[in-house]
Coordinates of C-alpha atoms in Angstrom, one line a residue:
X198 CA 0.0 0.0 0.0
X199 CA 1.3 3.5 -0.7
X200 CA 2.0 5.7 2.2
X201 CA 1.1 9.3 1.9
X202 CA 0.6 12.2 4.2
X203 CA -2.0 14.8 3.3
X204 CA -2.2 18.5 4.0
X205 CA -4.3 21.4 2.9
X206 CA -2.4 24.6 2.2
X207 CA -5.5 26.7 2.3
X208 CA -9.2 25.9 2.7
X209 CA -12.4 27.8 2.2
X210 CA -15.6 26.0 3.0
X211 CA -18.7 27.3 1.3
X212 CA -21.1 24.7 2.6
X213 CA -24.8 24.7 2.4
X214 CA -27.4 22.1 3.2
X215 CA -31.1 21.4 2.8
X216 CA -33.8 20.2 5.1
X217 CA -33.9 16.6 6.2
X218 CA -37.2 15.1 7.2
X219 CA -38.7 18.5 7.8
X220 CA -35.7 19.7 9.9
X221 CA -33.7 22.7 8.6
X222 CA -30.8 23.4 11.0
X223 CA -28.8 25.5 8.6
X224 CA -26.8 27.3 11.2
X225 CA -26.0 24.0 12.9
X226 CA -24.9 22.4 9.7
X227 CA -22.6 25.3 8.8
X228 CA -21.1 25.3 12.3
X229 CA -20.6 21.5 12.1
X230 CA -19.0 21.8 8.6
X231 CA -16.6 24.6 9.8
X232 CA -15.6 22.5 12.8
X233 CA -15.0 19.4 10.6
X234 CA -12.9 21.4 8.1
X235 CA -10.9 23.2 10.8
X236 CA -9.8 19.9 12.3
X237 CA -7.8 18.9 9.2
X238 CA -7.8 15.2 10.1
X239 CA -10.9 13.2 10.7
X240 CA -12.2 12.7 14.2
X241 CA -11.7 9.0 14.7
X242 CA -12.7 6.6 17.5
X243 CA -11.1 3.2 18.2
X244 CA -12.8 0.2 16.8
X245 CA -12.7 -1.3 20.4
X246 CA -15.3 1.3 21.4
X247 CA -18.8 0.4 20.3
X248 CA -20.4 3.4 18.6
X249 CA -23.8 2.2 20.0
X250 CA -25.2 -1.0 21.4
X251 CA -29.0 -0.9 21.3
X252 CA -29.5 -4.7 21.1
X253 CA -31.4 -6.7 23.7
X254 CA -29.3 -7.1 26.8
X255 CA -28.2 -10.5 28.1
X256 CA -28.9 -11.7 31.6
X257 CA -26.5 -10.9 34.5
X258 CA -26.5 -11.5 38.3
X259 CA -24.3 -12.0 41.3
X260 CA -24.1 -13.5 44.7
X261 CA -21.3 -12.2 46.9
X262 CA -18.4 -11.5 44.5
X263 CA -19.4 -14.3 42.1
X264 CA -21.1 -13.2 38.9
X265 CA -22.9 -15.0 36.2
X266 CA -23.8 -13.8 32.7
X267 CA -25.9 -15.8 30.2
X268 CA -26.8 -15.4 26.6
X269 CA -29.1 -17.6 24.5
X270 CA -29.2 -17.2 20.7
X271 CA -31.2 -19.0 18.1
X272 CA -29.8 -19.2 14.6
X273 CA -31.7 -19.1 11.2
X274 CA -32.1 -22.9 11.4
X275 CA -33.9 -22.7 14.7
X276 CA -30.9 -24.0 16.8
X277 CA -30.6 -22.4 20.2
X278 CA -27.3 -22.3 22.1
X279 CA -27.0 -21.1 25.7
X280 CA -23.7 -19.8 27.1
X281 CA -23.2 -19.2 30.9
X282 CA -20.0 -17.7 32.2
X283 CA -18.5 -16.2 35.4
X284 CA -16.6 -13.8 33.1
X285 CA -17.2 -11.9 29.9
X286 CA -19.4 -13.5 27.3
X287 CA -17.2 -12.0 24.6
X288 CA -14.0 -13.5 26.2
X289 CA -15.0 -16.7 28.0
X290 CA -11.4 -17.9 28.2
X291 CA -10.7 -15.6 31.2
X292 CA -13.8 -16.7 33.3
X293 CA -12.8 -17.1 36.9
X294 CA -13.8 -19.9 39.3
X295 CA -15.7 -23.1 38.5
X296 CA -19.4 -23.6 37.7
X297 CA -20.1 -27.0 39.4
X298 CA -23.9 -27.2 38.9
X299 CA -26.5 -25.7 36.6
X300 CA -30.3 -25.9 36.9
X301 CA -32.5 -24.7 34.0
X302 CA -36.1 -23.9 34.0
X303 CA -37.8 -23.0 30.7
X304 CA -41.0 -21.2 29.6
X305 CA -42.4 -21.0 26.1
X306 CA -42.9 -17.4 24.7
X307 CA -46.6 -17.6 25.8
X308 CA -45.6 -18.4 29.4
X309 CA -46.2 -22.2 29.2
X310 CA -43.9 -23.9 31.6
X311 CA -41.7 -26.4 29.8
X312 CA -39.9 -28.0 32.6
X313 CA -36.7 -28.2 34.8
X314 CA -33.4 -29.9 34.1
X315 CA -30.3 -30.3 36.4
X316 CA -26.7 -30.6 35.3
X317 CA -24.5 -31.8 38.2
X318 CA -20.8 -32.5 38.6
X319 CA -19.7 -30.0 36.0
X320 CA -15.9 -29.7 35.4
X321 CA -15.7 -27.1 32.6
X322 CA -14.3 -24.2 34.7
X323 CA -16.0 -20.8 34.6
X324 CA -18.0 -21.3 31.3
X325 CA -20.8 -23.7 30.5
X326 CA -22.3 -24.1 27.0
X327 CA -25.4 -26.2 26.1
X328 CA -27.7 -26.6 23.1
X329 CA -31.4 -26.2 23.9
X330 CA -33.4 -28.1 21.3
X331 CA -37.0 -27.1 21.0
X332 CA -36.5 -23.8 22.9
X333 CA -37.2 -21.0 20.4
X334 CA -37.0 -17.3 20.0
X335 CA -38.7 -15.4 22.9
X336 CA -38.6 -18.3 25.3
X337 CA -37.4 -17.6 28.9
X338 CA -34.7 -19.6 30.6
X339 CA -34.0 -19.4 34.3
X340 CA -30.4 -20.3 35.0
X341 CA -29.3 -21.2 38.6
X342 CA -25.6 -21.7 38.9
X343 CA -23.5 -23.0 41.7
X344 CA -20.0 -21.3 41.6
X345 CA -16.9 -22.2 43.6
X346 CA -13.4 -20.9 43.7
X347 CA -14.3 -17.2 43.9
X348 CA -15.4 -16.5 47.5
X349 CA -12.9 -18.8 49.3
X350 CA -14.5 -22.1 50.3
X351 CA -18.0 -20.7 49.8
X352 CA -20.3 -22.0 47.1
X353 CA -22.2 -19.0 45.6
X354 CA -25.6 -19.6 44.1
X355 CA -26.5 -17.1 41.4
X356 CA -29.9 -17.1 39.6
X357 CA -30.6 -15.2 36.4
X358 CA -33.3 -15.3 33.7
X359 CA -32.3 -15.0 30.0
X360 CA -34.6 -14.6 27.0
X361 CA -33.8 -16.4 23.7
X362 CA -32.8 -13.8 21.0
X363 CA -32.1 -14.1 17.3
X364 CA -28.4 -14.6 16.6
X365 CA -26.7 -11.8 14.7
X366 CA -26.7 -12.2 10.9
X367 CA -24.5 -10.0 8.7
X368 CA -25.0 -9.2 5.1
X369 CA -22.1 -7.5 3.1
X370 CA -22.4 -5.6 -0.2
X371 CA -19.3 -4.2 -2.1
X372 CA -19.3 -1.1 -4.2
X373 CA -16.3 -1.2 -6.6
X374 CA -15.9 0.8 -9.9
X375 CA -15.7 -1.2 -13.1
X376 CA -12.8 1.0 -14.5
X377 CA -9.9 2.5 -12.6
X378 CA -6.6 4.1 -13.4
X379 CA -3.6 1.8 -12.8
X380 CA -1.2 2.9 -10.0
X381 CA -3.7 5.2 -8.3
X382 CA -5.2 4.7 -4.8
X383 CA -8.9 3.8 -5.3
X384 CA -11.4 4.0 -2.4
X385 CA -13.6 0.9 -2.2
X386 CA -16.6 0.6 0.1
X387 CA -18.4 -2.3 1.7
X388 CA -21.8 -1.9 3.4
X389 CA -22.3 -4.3 6.3
X390 CA -25.9 -4.8 7.6
X391 CA -27.1 -6.7 10.7
X392 CA -30.4 -8.3 9.8
X393 CA -31.0 -10.5 12.9
X394 CA -32.4 -7.5 14.7
X395 CA -31.9 -8.6 18.3
X396 CA -28.1 -8.2 19.0
X397 CA -25.1 -6.7 17.3
X398 CA -21.9 -8.5 16.3
X399 CA -18.1 -8.0 15.9
X400 CA -16.2 -9.1 12.9
X401 CA -13.2 -8.4 10.7
X402 CA -13.9 -6.7 7.4
X403 CA -11.3 -8.0 4.9
X404 CA -10.7 -7.0 1.3
X405 CA -9.6 -9.7 -1.2
X406 CA -8.2 -8.9 -4.6
X407 CA -7.6 -11.8 -7.0
X408 CA -8.2 -14.2 -4.1
X409 CA -5.6 -12.6 -1.7
X410 CA -6.3 -10.6 1.4
X411 CA -4.9 -7.1 0.8
X412 CA -6.5 -4.8 3.3
X413 CA -8.7 -5.0 6.4
X414 CA -10.6 -3.2 9.2
X415 CA -10.2 -5.3 12.3
X416 CA -12.8 -5.8 15.1
X417 CA -15.6 -3.7 13.6
X418 CA -18.9 -3.6 15.5
X419 CA -22.3 -3.6 13.8
X420 CA -25.2 -2.7 16.1
X421 CA -28.4 -4.7 16.0
X422 CA -30.5 -3.8 13.0
X423 CA -28.0 -1.3 11.8
X424 CA -25.7 -0.7 8.8
X425 CA -22.1 0.5 8.7
X426 CA -19.4 1.0 6.0
X427 CA -15.9 -0.4 5.7
X428 CA -13.7 1.9 3.7
X429 CA -10.7 0.4 1.9
X430 CA -8.0 1.7 -0.4
X431 CA -6.2 -0.3 -3.0
X432 CA -3.8 0.4 -5.9
X433 CA -4.6 -1.8 -8.9
X434 CA -2.0 -2.8 -11.4
X435 CA -2.9 -2.9 -15.2
X436 CA -5.4 -5.5 -16.3
X437 CA -8.5 -7.3 -14.9
X438 CA -9.0 -8.0 -11.2
X439 CA -11.6 -9.8 -9.0
X440 CA -12.6 -8.0 -5.8
X441 CA -14.5 -9.3 -2.8
X442 CA -15.1 -8.4 0.9
X443 CA -15.3 -11.2 3.4
X444 CA -16.3 -11.0 7.1
X445 CA -14.0 -13.1 9.3
X446 CA -13.0 -13.7 12.9
X447 CA -16.6 -13.3 14.3
X448 CA -19.9 -13.1 12.5
X449 CA -19.2 -14.2 8.9
X450 CA -20.4 -13.4 5.4
X451 CA -19.1 -12.4 2.0
X452 CA -20.0 -10.1 -0.8
X453 CA -20.6 -11.1 -4.4
X454 CA -17.4 -11.0 -6.4
X455 CA -16.9 -7.7 -8.4
X456 CA -14.7 -7.2 -11.5
X457 CA -12.5 -4.2 -11.9
X458 CA -10.4 -3.3 -15.0
X459 CA -7.4 -1.0 -14.6
X460 CA -6.4 0.7 -17.8
X461 CA -5.0 4.0 -19.0
X462 CA -7.3 6.1 -21.0
X463 CA -6.4 8.9 -23.5
X464 CA -9.5 10.8 -22.5
X465 CA -11.1 12.0 -19.3
X466 CA -13.5 9.3 -17.9
X467 CA -15.7 8.6 -14.9
X468 CA -17.5 5.7 -13.4
X469 CA -20.3 6.4 -11.0
X470 CA -23.0 4.6 -9.1
X471 CA -25.8 5.3 -6.5
X472 CA -27.9 2.8 -4.5
X473 CA -30.8 3.1 -2.1
X474 CA -30.9 -0.5 -0.6
X475 CA -32.9 -2.3 2.0
X476 CA -31.9 -5.8 3.3
X477 CA -34.8 -7.7 4.7
X478 CA -34.6 -11.0 6.6
X479 CA -37.6 -13.3 7.3
X480 CA -37.6 -16.2 9.8
X481 CA -40.4 -18.6 10.5
X482 CA -40.3 -21.1 13.4
X483 CA -43.2 -23.5 14.2
X484 CA -43.5 -26.4 16.6
X485 CA -46.2 -28.5 18.2
X486 CA -46.3 -31.1 21.0
X487 CA -48.7 -33.0 23.3
X488 CA -47.9 -34.3 26.8
X489 CA -49.5 -37.5 28.3
X490 CA -51.5 -35.3 30.7
X491 CA -53.3 -33.8 27.7
X492 CA -51.5 -30.4 27.6
X493 CA -51.0 -29.4 24.0
X494 CA -48.9 -26.7 22.4
X495 CA -48.9 -25.2 18.9
X496 CA -46.6 -22.3 18.3
X497 CA -45.8 -20.2 15.2
X498 CA -43.4 -17.3 15.2
X499 CA -42.8 -15.1 12.1
X500 CA -40.1 -12.5 12.3
X501 CA -39.0 -9.9 9.8
X502 CA -36.2 -7.4 10.1
X503 CA -35.0 -4.8 7.6
X504 CA -32.3 -2.2 7.3
X505 CA -32.0 0.6 4.7
X506 CA -28.8 2.3 3.5
X507 CA -27.7 4.7 0.8
X508 CA -24.4 5.3 -0.9
X509 CA -22.9 7.2 -3.8
X510 CA -19.5 6.8 -5.5
X511 CA -17.8 8.6 -8.4
X512 CA -14.3 7.7 -9.7
X513 CA -12.8 9.8 -12.5
X514 CA -9.5 10.0 -14.3
X515 CA -7.7 12.5 -16.5
X516 CA -4.7 11.7 -18.8
X517 CA -2.6 14.6 -17.5
X518 CA -1.0 15.7 -14.2
X519 CA -2.8 18.1 -12.0
X520 CA -1.0 21.4 -11.3
X521 CA -0.7 22.2 -7.6
X522 CA -2.1 23.9 -5.7
X523 CA -5.5 23.4 -7.3
X524 CA -7.1 26.9 -7.9
X525 CA -10.6 25.6 -6.9
X526 CA -12.6 22.5 -6.3
X527 CA -16.4 22.5 -6.2
X528 CA -18.8 19.5 -5.6
X529 CA -22.5 19.1 -5.5
X530 CA -24.9 16.2 -5.1
X531 CA -28.5 16.6 -6.1
X532 CA -31.6 14.4 -6.3
X533 CA -35.3 15.2 -6.8
X534 CA -34.6 18.8 -7.3
X535 CA -32.9 19.2 -3.9
X536 CA -29.2 19.8 -3.4
X537 CA -28.2 17.5 -0.6
X538 CA -24.5 18.3 -0.4
X539 CA -22.6 21.3 -1.7
X540 CA -19.0 22.3 -1.0
X541 CA -16.2 24.4 -2.5
X542 CA -12.6 24.9 -1.7
X543 CA -9.9 27.3 -2.9
X544 CA -6.2 26.8 -3.2
X545 CA -6.2 23.2 -2.3
X546 CA -2.7 21.7 -1.8
X547 CA -1.5 18.1 -1.7
X548 CA 1.5 16.3 -0.4
X549 CA 4.0 14.5 -2.6
X550 CA 5.0 11.0 -1.7
X551 CA 8.4 10.1 -3.2
X552 CA 7.8 6.4 -2.6
X553 CA 4.8 6.4 -5.1
X554 CA 5.4 9.5 -7.1
X555 CA 1.9 10.7 -6.2
X556 CA 0.6 14.0 -4.9
X557 CA -2.7 13.5 -3.1
X558 CA -5.4 15.5 -1.2
X559 CA -8.7 14.8 0.3
X560 CA -11.5 16.9 1.7
X561 CA -14.5 16.0 3.9
X562 CA -17.7 17.2 2.1
X563 CA -19.9 19.3 4.4
X564 CA -19.6 16.8 7.3
X565 CA -18.1 13.4 8.0
X566 CA -19.5 10.6 5.9
X567 CA -18.6 12.0 2.5
X568 CA -15.3 12.8 0.9
X569 CA -13.6 14.2 -2.2
X570 CA -10.2 12.8 -3.1
X571 CA -7.7 13.6 -5.8
X572 CA -4.3 12.0 -6.6
X573 CA -1.9 13.0 -9.4
X574 CA 1.2 11.4 -10.9
X575 CA 3.5 12.9 -13.5
X576 CA 1.2 11.7 -16.3
X577 CA -2.3 11.2 -14.9
X578 CA -4.9 12.3 -12.3
X579 CA -7.6 10.3 -10.5
X580 CA -10.4 12.0 -8.5
X581 CA -13.7 11.1 -7.0
X582 CA -16.5 11.5 -4.5
X583 CA -17.7 8.9 -2.0
X584 CA -20.8 9.1 0.2
X585 CA -20.5 6.3 2.8
X586 CA -23.6 4.3 3.8
X587 CA -24.7 3.6 7.4
X588 CA -24.1 5.0 10.8
X589 CA -20.3 4.9 10.9
X590 CA -17.4 4.2 8.6
X591 CA -14.6 2.0 9.6
X592 CA -11.2 2.9 8.2
X593 CA -9.1 0.0 7.0
X594 CA -5.3 -0.1 7.3
X595 CA -4.8 1.0 3.7
X596 CA -7.5 3.7 3.9
X597 CA -6.1 5.2 7.1
X598 CA -2.5 5.3 5.7
X599 CA -3.6 6.9 2.5
X600 CA -6.2 9.5 3.6
X601 CA -6.1 10.1 7.4
X602 CA -3.0 12.3 7.4
X603 CA 0.2 12.4 9.3
X604 CA 0.4 10.0 12.3
X605 CA -2.7 8.1 11.1
X606 CA -3.7 5.2 13.3
X607 CA -5.5 2.1 12.1
X608 CA -8.6 0.3 13.4
X609 CA -10.7 3.4 13.8
X610 CA -14.1 4.6 12.8
X611 CA -15.8 7.9 12.0
X612 CA -19.4 8.9 12.4
X613 CA -21.3 9.5 9.2
X614 CA -23.3 12.8 8.8
X615 CA -22.9 13.6 12.5
X616 CA -25.6 16.3 12.7
X617 CA -28.4 14.0 11.5
X618 CA -27.2 11.0 13.4
X619 CA -27.1 12.9 16.7
X620 CA -29.8 15.5 16.3
X621 CA -32.7 13.7 14.5
X622 CA -31.7 10.1 14.7
X623 CA -32.3 9.8 10.9
X624 CA -28.7 8.8 10.2
X625 CA -27.5 9.2 6.6
X626 CA -30.9 8.8 4.8
X627 CA -32.3 11.1 2.1
X628 CA -35.5 11.0 0.0
X629 CA -34.1 10.6 -3.5
X630 CA -35.9 11.5 -6.7
X631 CA -35.8 9.7 -10.1
X632 CA -32.0 10.1 -10.4
X633 CA -28.9 11.2 -8.5
X634 CA -26.6 13.8 -10.0
X635 CA -23.1 14.6 -8.9
X636 CA -21.1 17.6 -10.2
X637 CA -17.3 17.7 -9.7
X638 CA -15.4 20.7 -11.1
X639 CA -11.6 21.1 -10.5
X640 CA -9.6 24.1 -11.9
X641 CA -5.9 24.3 -11.9
X642 CA -3.3 26.3 -13.9
X643 CA -3.8 24.1 -17.0
X644 CA -7.7 24.3 -17.2
X645 CA -10.8 22.8 -15.7
X646 CA -11.8 19.1 -15.5
X647 CA -14.3 16.9 -13.7
X648 CA -17.6 15.3 -14.6
X649 CA -21.4 15.5 -14.1
X650 CA -22.7 11.9 -13.9
X651 CA -26.4 11.4 -13.8
X652 CA -27.4 8.1 -12.3
X653 CA -31.0 7.2 -13.3
X654 CA -32.4 5.0 -10.5
X655 CA -34.2 1.7 -11.4
X656 CA -35.9 -0.7 -9.0
X657 CA -34.2 -4.0 -8.1
X658 CA -35.0 -7.0 -6.0
X659 CA -32.9 -10.1 -5.4
X660 CA -33.0 -13.1 -3.0
X661 CA -29.8 -13.2 -1.0
X662 CA -30.4 -16.5 0.7
X663 CA -33.1 -19.1 1.3
X664 CA -33.4 -21.5 4.2
X665 CA -35.7 -24.3 3.0
X666 CA -38.4 -25.5 5.4
X667 CA -36.9 -28.2 7.6
X668 CA -38.5 -30.2 10.4
X669 CA -37.1 -32.3 13.2
X670 CA -38.7 -34.7 15.7
X671 CA -37.2 -34.5 19.2
X672 CA -37.9 -36.1 22.5
X673 CA -37.5 -33.6 25.3
X674 CA -37.4 -34.5 29.0
X675 CA -40.3 -32.2 29.8
X676 CA -42.6 -34.0 27.4
X677 CA -42.4 -37.2 29.5
X678 CA -41.7 -39.4 26.5
X679 CA -43.6 -37.6 23.8
X680 CA -42.1 -35.8 20.8
X681 CA -41.9 -32.2 19.6
X682 CA -41.9 -31.5 15.9
X683 CA -40.0 -28.2 15.1
X684 CA -40.0 -26.7 11.6
X685 CA -37.9 -23.7 10.5
X686 CA -37.6 -21.7 7.3
X687 CA -36.4 -18.3 6.2
X688 CA -35.0 -16.0 3.6
X689 CA -33.1 -12.8 3.0
X690 CA -33.6 -10.4 0.2
X691 CA -32.4 -7.0 -1.0
X692 CA -34.5 -4.4 -2.8
X693 CA -34.6 -0.8 -3.6
X694 CA -33.3 1.5 -6.4
X695 CA -29.9 1.8 -8.0
X696 CA -28.3 3.4 -11.0
X697 CA -24.9 3.9 -12.6
X698 CA -23.3 6.1 -15.2
X699 CA -20.1 6.2 -17.3
X700 CA -18.5 8.9 -19.3

């Protein structure tokens, strides 16, 4: 990855904004914009700090100094797993003491008592894990644990009640241009969406080019029912390349494979795309049983979760070097007759990196969550605009080194569209019209260049995954010899509007 330090010689922000969902805090936006621009470098937060955790809490309790925590999650196939620990549920290896006995009592979501089961003589240390067949989403589980080895010779008895939640499910979509300039740093964006809806998840966001891992954002957090962006930067050599983003080291997933061609053009070109996308997950779980005493149970639970995100990207190239400092740069994004973002800068300077032969500069557009970038070699220039999707954007190793300035640290995130996220709770969403238009105009000593792509939006819908209906027959202790039939099915789909443009 090229290493570059960025600086702005002089900066003039001429920002303006329009109303969002009926709110028109123009003064607030201008103040926010001025604060962002005056910082120079982005305001980043460590990935280790959750930007928000609005998921359903897990059960905790204590007796004396002994503590128990429990989490029960059901996956898309209807399999429920319970984890009980004296330590941290996200780091069970460090759990102190020993859990020597567990008693479970379970209730169906409608309050029907399912029964009691004891587990004695446990020897697994401070963590105990068990599958709970037939105990579905919304069921309540009372956990009573006997703990030794924490309060001297005393045996502590801790009782807590956990509710079964949907396990986190992550979808990842990659936005990559079809054409790029060889040898130039190209921003790539992956949108990661949690569609389980109950709890968030941690994972590593990893960029693969031609089957090899080349960049990553480690330990990202995606809140329950939320979407975030992973920002990467990669320098493509000439020719055709395959690009994919995979989620590893926690919750998993992978994007479809994109294809990118890197070639030198003798004319100014651009590649642009816009997408308003909703990911929707549906899960159905049904079961029925009858006990010898005549008690019957039929249960059907249909769940649906969805998350919407928007993103815009423009990548352009010019077959000549830029002359620094740039006399002026102006950028505007418009849709449905409304200008959503508008910024202008004068006398923009870049920093030369002798290791790559590139001079680069970047500017936040109006507020965090969008950026303009430009890099120039001795023979060509690449420039573009990126509007990141979701609540926050995680900066990969390569992205941080390229765009975050001197002393950049890796494994950090930045809030998107801070004023809307924190003031109205509406995040980064806009009501788009029939198309999205972006205007980029750059003037230097040799002339004016840029582009005005118009991305006409068309509806789309696609099935991302399908879990066929599957049934199992299980004999549970609380049925006194009778069987429970459990059936599960599910699907995930994406839909919305998207468009692209070339020129």
